[in-house]
């Protein structure tokens, strides 16, 4: 029994050390916010959720008699997360500042206040209250561990680990192992069960990192470049060929139109000749006989337009 107590203390201390590093992991992010003098592009949700989780675990540890190491690390977490949130609110825009304050009121004041009031007034006895609060911590911790699934989905979709903080994933996995054995040796399922899920997701993230390490996400403009350039070239070639095709068609149309006009004139002349011949045939036999009788040309005063005959001597 004493040996088990020593192992509980050992895993608890290791869990405190690893969790201490995890709580300090956002420091580079806030250094970037300090350099830019702006929190644009960052979200305060993880820090508000972490503050609410630390408060729940402190309350749970106070209801139990042998969970001092939970109080130490989560007290440090409450202080650090409060500093993070205050720093974020100072550099955030007005809209982000209002949203952060709303989440603080909803989770920290309303949420934690509801859990504390319900457990104190509806349930009697420290053991029953500890069980109720423990189940609340269990459900909330499962939701927190499920949150990295969005990162896993992004890595699988883009086949890139550029946005996966591998060191944070490693520390979270090791922390889950430490707290799992701490809860297992204490025979506390509310501590052990959520860390099983945290360990599984941590291993999954490290496996994905090993699979897609060194692969960079292809930019969207490079993926869409052939689709944009090729139709443009085709359109330019069609525009260059278009005047030539129109000119040839115009030439062909002109030739056809000229031949059509000529054929119309020939048809009109032929029709005129045919009409004259018909009128001559309608004149009868006298006109036909008169054609064969030589007649003397009538005397007219019109000048003779024929060339003069030369005189013979």
Coordinates of N, CA and C in Angstrom, one line a residue, residues 69-236:
X69 N -2.0 17.1 -5.6 CA -1.3 17.4 -6.8 C -2.2 18.0 -7.9
X70 N -3.4 17.6 -7.9 CA -4.4 18.2 -8.8 C -4.6 19.7 -8.5
X71 N -4.6 20.0 -7.2 CA -4.8 21.4 -6.8 C -3.6 22.3 -7.2
X72 N -2.4 21.8 -7.1 CA -1.2 22.6 -7.4 C -1.1 22.9 -8.8
X73 N -1.2 22.0 -9.7 CA -1.0 22.3 -11.1 C -2.2 23.1 -11.7
X74 N -3.4 22.8 -11.3 CA -4.5 23.6 -11.8 C -4.6 25.0 -11.2
X75 N -4.1 25.2 -10.0 CA -4.0 26.5 -9.5 C -3.0 27.3 -10.4
X76 N -1.9 26.7 -10.7 CA -0.9 27.4 -11.6 C -1.6 27.6 -13.0
X77 N -2.4 26.7 -13.4 CA -3.1 26.9 -14.7 C -4.1 28.0 -14.7
X78 N -4.8 28.2 -13.5 CA -5.8 29.3 -13.4 C -5.0 30.6 -13.5
X79 N -3.9 30.7 -12.8 CA -3.1 32.0 -12.9 C -2.6 32.3 -14.3
X80 N -2.0 31.3 -14.9 CA -1.4 31.5 -16.2 C -2.5 31.8 -17.3
X81 N -3.6 31.1 -17.2 CA -4.7 31.3 -18.2 C -5.3 32.7 -18.0
X82 N -5.4 33.1 -16.8 CA -6.0 34.4 -16.5 C -5.1 35.5 -17.1
X83 N -3.8 35.3 -16.9 CA -2.8 36.3 -17.5 C -3.0 36.3 -19.1
X84 N -3.1 35.1 -19.7 CA -3.2 35.0 -21.1 C -4.5 35.8 -21.6
X85 N -5.6 35.5 -20.9 CA -6.8 36.1 -21.3 C -6.8 37.7 -21.2
X86 N -6.2 38.1 -20.0 CA -6.0 39.6 -19.9 C -5.2 40.2 -20.9
X87 N -4.1 39.5 -21.3 CA -3.2 40.0 -22.3 C -3.9 40.0 -23.7
X88 N -4.7 39.0 -23.9 CA -5.4 38.9 -25.2 C -6.4 40.1 -25.3
X89 N -7.2 40.3 -24.2 CA -8.2 41.3 -24.2 C -7.6 42.7 -24.4
X90 N -6.4 42.9 -23.9 CA -5.7 44.2 -24.0 C -5.3 44.5 -25.4
X91 N -4.9 43.5 -26.2 CA -4.5 43.7 -27.6 C -5.5 43.4 -28.6
X92 N -6.7 42.8 -28.2 CA -7.7 42.4 -29.1 C -8.5 43.6 -29.7
X93 N -9.2 43.4 -30.8 CA -10.1 44.4 -31.3 C -11.3 44.5 -30.4
X94 N -12.1 45.4 -30.7 CA -13.3 45.6 -29.9 C -14.3 44.5 -30.0
X95 N -14.4 43.9 -31.2 CA -15.3 42.8 -31.4 C -14.8 41.6 -30.7
X96 N -13.5 41.3 -30.9 CA -12.9 40.1 -30.2 C -12.9 40.3 -28.7
X97 N -12.8 41.5 -28.2 CA -12.8 41.7 -26.8 C -14.2 41.4 -26.2
X98 N -15.2 41.9 -26.9 CA -16.6 41.6 -26.5 C -16.9 40.1 -26.5
X99 N -16.5 39.4 -27.5 CA -16.7 38.0 -27.6 C -16.0 37.2 -26.4
X100 N -14.8 37.6 -26.1 CA -14.0 37.0 -25.0 C -14.7 37.2 -23.7
X101 N -15.2 38.4 -23.5 CA -15.9 38.7 -22.2 C -17.2 37.9 -22.1
X102 N -17.9 37.8 -23.2 CA -19.1 37.0 -23.2 C -18.8 35.5 -22.9
X103 N -17.7 35.0 -23.4 CA -17.4 33.6 -23.1 C -16.9 33.4 -21.7
X104 N -16.2 34.4 -21.1 CA -15.9 34.4 -19.7 C -17.1 34.4 -18.8
X105 N -18.0 35.2 -19.1 CA -19.3 35.3 -18.3 C -20.0 33.9 -18.5
X106 N -20.1 33.4 -19.7 CA -20.9 32.2 -19.9 C -20.3 30.9 -19.2
X107 N -18.9 30.8 -19.4 CA -18.3 29.6 -18.9 C -17.9 29.7 -17.4
X108 N -17.1 30.8 -17.1 CA -16.5 30.9 -15.8 C -17.5 31.3 -14.8
X109 N -18.3 32.3 -15.1 CA -19.3 32.7 -14.1 C -20.6 31.9 -14.0
X110 N -21.2 31.8 -15.2 CA -22.5 31.1 -15.2 C -22.3 29.5 -15.1
X111 N -21.3 29.0 -16.0 CA -21.1 27.6 -16.0 C -20.6 27.0 -14.7
X112 N -19.5 27.6 -14.2 CA -18.9 27.1 -13.0 C -19.8 27.4 -11.8
X113 N -20.5 28.6 -11.8 CA -21.4 28.9 -10.7 C -22.6 27.9 -10.7
X114 N -23.1 27.5 -11.9 CA -24.2 26.5 -11.9 C -23.7 25.1 -11.3
X115 N -22.5 24.7 -11.7 CA -22.0 23.4 -11.2 C -21.8 23.5 -9.7
X116 N -21.3 24.5 -9.2 CA -21.0 24.7 -7.8 C -22.3 24.7 -7.0
X117 N -23.3 25.5 -7.4 CA -24.6 25.6 -6.7 C -25.4 24.3 -6.8
X118 N -25.4 23.7 -8.0 CA -26.2 22.4 -8.1 C -25.6 21.4 -7.2
X119 N -24.3 21.2 -7.2 CA -23.6 20.2 -6.4 C -23.8 20.5 -4.9
X120 N -23.8 21.7 -4.5 CA -23.9 22.0 -3.1 C -25.3 21.9 -2.5
X121 N -26.3 22.3 -3.3 CA -27.7 22.3 -2.8 C -28.5 21.1 -3.2
X122 N -28.2 20.4 -4.3 CA -29.0 19.3 -4.7 C -28.4 18.0 -4.2
X123 N -27.2 17.9 -3.8 CA -26.6 16.7 -3.4 C -25.9 16.9 -2.0
X124 N -26.1 15.9 -1.2 CA -25.6 15.9 0.2 C -24.4 15.0 0.3
X125 N -23.4 15.4 1.1 CA -22.3 14.6 1.3 C -21.1 14.9 0.3
X126 N -19.9 14.9 0.8 CA -18.8 15.2 0.0 C -18.5 14.2 -1.0
X127 N -18.8 12.9 -0.7 CA -18.5 11.8 -1.7 C -19.5 11.9 -2.9
X128 N -20.8 12.2 -2.6 CA -21.7 12.3 -3.7 C -21.4 13.5 -4.6
X129 N -21.1 14.6 -3.9 CA -20.7 15.8 -4.6 C -19.5 15.6 -5.5
X130 N -18.5 14.9 -4.9 CA -17.3 14.6 -5.7 C -17.6 13.7 -6.9
X131 N -18.5 12.8 -6.8 CA -18.9 11.9 -7.9 C -19.6 12.8 -9.0
X132 N -20.5 13.6 -8.6 CA -21.2 14.5 -9.6 C -20.2 15.4 -10.3
X133 N -19.4 16.1 -9.5 CA -18.5 17.0 -10.2 C -17.4 16.3 -11.0
X134 N -17.1 15.1 -10.5 CA -16.1 14.2 -11.3 C -16.7 13.9 -12.6
X135 N -18.0 13.5 -12.7 CA -18.6 13.2 -14.0 C -18.6 14.4 -14.9
X136 N -18.9 15.6 -14.3 CA -18.8 16.8 -15.1 C -17.4 17.1 -15.7
X137 N -16.4 16.9 -14.8 CA -15.0 17.0 -15.3 C -14.7 16.0 -16.4
X138 N -15.2 14.8 -16.2 CA -14.9 13.7 -17.2 C -15.5 14.1 -18.5
X139 N -16.8 14.5 -18.6 CA -17.4 14.9 -19.9 C -16.7 16.1 -20.5
X140 N -16.4 17.1 -19.7 CA -15.8 18.3 -20.2 C -14.4 17.9 -20.7
X141 N -13.6 17.1 -20.0 CA -12.3 16.7 -20.5 C -12.3 15.9 -21.8
X142 N -13.3 15.1 -21.9 CA -13.5 14.3 -23.2 C -13.7 15.3 -24.4
X143 N -14.6 16.4 -24.1 CA -14.8 17.4 -25.2 C -13.5 18.1 -25.5
X144 N -12.7 18.4 -24.5 CA -11.4 19.1 -24.7 C -10.5 18.2 -25.5
X145 N -10.4 16.9 -25.2 CA -9.5 16.0 -26.0 C -10.0 15.8 -27.4
X146 N -11.3 15.9 -27.6 CA -11.9 15.7 -29.0 C -11.6 16.9 -29.9
X147 N -11.3 18.1 -29.3 CA -11.1 19.3 -30.0 C -9.9 19.2 -31.1
X148 N -8.8 18.5 -30.8 CA -7.8 18.4 -31.8 C -8.1 17.6 -33.1
X149 N -9.3 17.0 -33.1 CA -9.8 16.3 -34.3 C -9.8 17.3 -35.5
X150 N -10.1 18.5 -35.3 CA -10.1 19.5 -36.4 C -8.7 19.6 -37.0
X151 N -7.7 19.5 -36.2 CA -6.3 19.6 -36.7 C -6.0 18.3 -37.5
X152 N -6.4 17.2 -36.9 CA -6.2 15.9 -37.6 C -6.9 15.9 -39.0
X153 N -8.1 16.4 -39.0 CA -8.8 16.4 -40.3 C -8.1 17.3 -41.3
X154 N -7.6 18.4 -40.8 CA -6.9 19.3 -41.7 C -5.6 18.7 -42.3
X155 N -4.9 18.0 -41.4 CA -3.7 17.3 -41.9 C -4.0 16.2 -42.9
X156 N -5.0 15.5 -42.7 CA -5.4 14.4 -43.7 C -5.8 15.0 -45.0
X157 N -6.6 16.2 -44.9 CA -7.1 16.8 -46.1 C -6.0 17.5 -46.9
X158 N -5.1 18.1 -46.3 CA -4.0 18.9 -47.0 C -2.7 18.1 -47.1
X159 N -2.6 16.9 -46.4 CA -1.4 16.1 -46.4 C -0.2 16.9 -46.1
X160 N -0.4 17.8 -45.1 CA 0.7 18.7 -44.6 C 0.6 18.9 -43.1
X161 N 1.8 18.9 -42.4 CA 1.8 19.1 -41.0 C 2.4 20.4 -40.6
X162 N 2.3 21.4 -41.5 CA 2.8 22.7 -41.3 C 2.2 23.4 -40.1
X163 N 0.9 23.1 -39.9 CA 0.1 23.8 -38.8 C -0.1 22.9 -37.6
X164 N 0.6 21.8 -37.5 CA 0.5 20.9 -36.4 C 1.7 21.1 -35.4
X165 N 1.5 21.6 -34.2 CA 2.6 21.8 -33.3 C 3.0 20.5 -32.7
X166 N 4.0 19.9 -33.2 CA 4.4 18.5 -32.8 C 4.9 18.4 -31.4
X167 N 5.6 19.5 -30.9 CA 6.1 19.5 -29.6 C 5.0 19.5 -28.6
X168 N 4.0 20.3 -28.9 CA 2.8 20.4 -28.0 C 2.1 19.0 -28.0
X169 N 2.0 18.4 -29.1 CA 1.3 17.1 -29.2 C 2.1 16.0 -28.4
X170 N 3.4 16.1 -28.4 CA 4.2 15.2 -27.7 C 4.0 15.4 -26.2
X171 N 4.1 16.6 -25.7 CA 3.9 16.9 -24.3 C 2.5 16.6 -23.8
X172 N 1.5 16.8 -24.6 CA 0.2 16.4 -24.2 C 0.0 14.9 -24.1
X173 N 0.7 14.2 -25.0 CA 0.6 12.7 -24.9 C 1.3 12.2 -23.7
X174 N 2.5 12.7 -23.4 CA 3.2 12.3 -22.2 C 2.4 12.7 -20.9
X175 N 1.8 13.9 -21.0 CA 1.0 14.3 -19.8 C -0.2 13.4 -19.6
X176 N -0.8 13.0 -20.7 CA -2.0 12.0 -20.6 C -1.5 10.7 -20.0
X177 N -0.3 10.2 -20.3 CA 0.2 9.0 -19.8 C 0.4 9.1 -18.3
X178 N 1.0 10.2 -17.9 CA 1.3 10.5 -16.4 C 0.0 10.5 -15.6
X179 N -1.0 11.3 -16.1 CA -2.2 11.5 -15.4 C -3.1 10.2 -15.4
X180 N -2.9 9.4 -16.5 CA -3.7 8.2 -16.5 C -3.2 7.2 -15.4
X181 N -1.9 7.1 -15.3 CA -1.4 6.2 -14.2 C -1.7 6.8 -12.8
X182 N -1.7 8.1 -12.7 CA -2.0 8.7 -11.5 C -3.5 8.4 -11.1
X183 N -4.4 8.5 -12.0 CA -5.8 8.2 -11.8 C -6.0 6.7 -11.6
X184 N -5.2 5.9 -12.3 CA -5.4 4.4 -12.2 C -4.9 4.0 -10.8
X185 N -3.8 4.5 -10.3 CA -3.3 4.1 -9.0 C -4.2 4.6 -7.9
X186 N -4.8 5.8 -8.1 CA -5.8 6.3 -7.2 C -7.2 5.6 -7.3
X187 N -7.3 4.8 -8.3 CA -8.6 4.2 -8.6 C -9.7 5.2 -8.8
X188 N -9.3 6.2 -9.6 CA -10.2 7.4 -9.9 C -10.5 7.4 -11.4
X189 N -11.6 6.9 -11.8 CA -11.9 6.8 -13.3 C -12.1 8.2 -13.9
X190 N -12.5 9.2 -13.1 CA -12.7 10.5 -13.6 C -11.4 11.1 -14.1
X191 N -10.3 10.7 -13.5 CA -9.0 11.2 -14.0 C -8.4 10.3 -15.0
X192 N -8.6 9.0 -14.9 CA -8.0 8.0 -15.8 C -8.6 8.0 -17.2
X193 N -9.9 7.9 -17.2 CA -10.6 7.7 -18.5 C -10.4 8.8 -19.5
X194 N -10.5 10.1 -19.2 CA -10.2 11.1 -20.2 C -8.8 11.1 -20.8
X195 N -7.9 10.7 -20.0 CA -6.5 10.7 -20.4 C -6.2 9.5 -21.3
X196 N -7.0 8.5 -21.3 CA -6.9 7.4 -22.3 C -7.2 8.0 -23.7
X197 N -8.3 8.7 -23.8 CA -8.6 9.4 -25.1 C -7.6 10.4 -25.5
X198 N -7.0 11.1 -24.5 CA -5.9 12.1 -24.8 C -4.7 11.3 -25.3
X199 N -4.4 10.2 -24.8 CA -3.2 9.4 -25.2 C -3.5 8.9 -26.7
X200 N -4.7 8.4 -27.0 CA -5.0 7.9 -28.3 C -4.8 9.0 -29.4
X201 N -5.4 10.2 -29.1 CA -5.4 11.3 -30.0 C -3.9 11.8 -30.2
X202 N -3.2 11.8 -29.1 CA -1.8 12.2 -29.2 C -0.9 11.3 -30.0
X203 N -1.1 10.0 -29.9 CA -0.4 9.0 -30.7 C -0.9 9.2 -32.2
X204 N -2.1 9.4 -32.4 CA -2.6 9.6 -33.8 C -2.0 10.8 -34.4
X205 N -1.8 11.9 -33.7 CA -1.2 13.1 -34.2 C 0.3 12.8 -34.5
X206 N 1.0 12.1 -33.7 CA 2.4 11.8 -34.0 C 2.6 10.9 -35.2
X207 N 1.6 9.9 -35.3 CA 1.7 9.1 -36.5 C 1.5 9.9 -37.8
X208 N 0.5 10.8 -37.8 CA 0.2 11.6 -39.0 C 1.4 12.5 -39.2
X209 N 2.1 13.0 -38.2 CA 3.3 13.8 -38.4 C 4.4 13.0 -39.1
X210 N 4.6 11.8 -38.6 CA 5.6 10.9 -39.2 C 5.2 10.6 -40.7
X211 N 4.0 10.5 -41.0 CA 3.6 10.1 -42.4 C 3.7 11.3 -43.3
X212 N 3.4 12.5 -42.9 CA 3.3 13.7 -43.8 C 4.5 14.6 -43.5
X213 N 5.5 14.2 -42.8 CA 6.6 15.1 -42.5 C 7.4 15.4 -43.8
X214 N 7.7 16.6 -44.0 CA 8.5 17.0 -45.2 C 7.6 17.4 -46.3
X215 N 6.3 17.1 -46.3 CA 5.4 17.4 -47.4 C 4.8 18.8 -47.1
X216 N 4.8 19.6 -48.1 CA 4.3 21.0 -47.9 C 3.0 21.1 -48.7
X217 N 2.1 21.8 -48.2 CA 0.8 22.0 -48.9 C 1.0 22.8 -50.1
X218 N 0.4 22.3 -51.2 CA 0.5 23.0 -52.5 C -0.4 24.2 -52.5
X219 N 0.1 25.4 -52.8 CA -0.7 26.6 -52.8 C -1.9 26.5 -53.8
X220 N -3.0 27.1 -53.4 CA -4.2 27.1 -54.2 C -4.0 27.7 -55.6
X221 N -3.1 28.8 -55.7 CA -2.9 29.4 -57.0 C -2.2 28.5 -58.0
X222 N -1.3 27.7 -57.4 CA -0.6 26.8 -58.3 C -1.5 25.6 -58.8
X223 N -2.4 25.2 -58.0 CA -3.4 24.2 -58.4 C -4.3 24.7 -59.5
X224 N -4.7 26.0 -59.4 CA -5.6 26.5 -60.4 C -5.0 27.2 -61.6
X225 N -3.6 27.2 -61.6 CA -2.9 27.9 -62.7 C -3.2 27.3 -64.1
X226 N -3.1 26.0 -64.3 CA -3.4 25.5 -65.6 C -4.8 25.8 -66.0
X227 N -5.8 25.8 -65.1 CA -7.1 26.0 -65.5 C -7.4 27.4 -65.9
X228 N -6.5 28.3 -65.5 CA -6.7 29.7 -65.8 C -6.0 30.1 -67.1
X229 N -4.7 29.5 -67.3 CA -3.9 30.0 -68.4 C -4.3 29.3 -69.7
X230 N -4.6 28.0 -69.7 CA -4.9 27.3 -70.9 C -6.1 27.9 -71.7
X231 N -7.2 28.1 -71.1 CA -8.4 28.7 -71.8 C -8.0 30.1 -72.4
X232 N -7.2 30.9 -71.7 CA -6.8 32.2 -72.1 C -6.0 32.1 -73.4
X233 N -5.1 31.1 -73.5 CA -4.3 30.9 -74.7 C -5.2 30.5 -75.9
X234 N -6.1 29.6 -75.6 CA -7.0 29.2 -76.7 C -7.9 30.3 -77.2
X235 N -8.3 31.2 -76.3 CA -9.1 32.3 -76.7 C -8.3 33.3 -77.5
X236 N -7.1 33.5 -77.2 CA -6.2 34.4 -78.0 C -6.0 33.8 -79.4

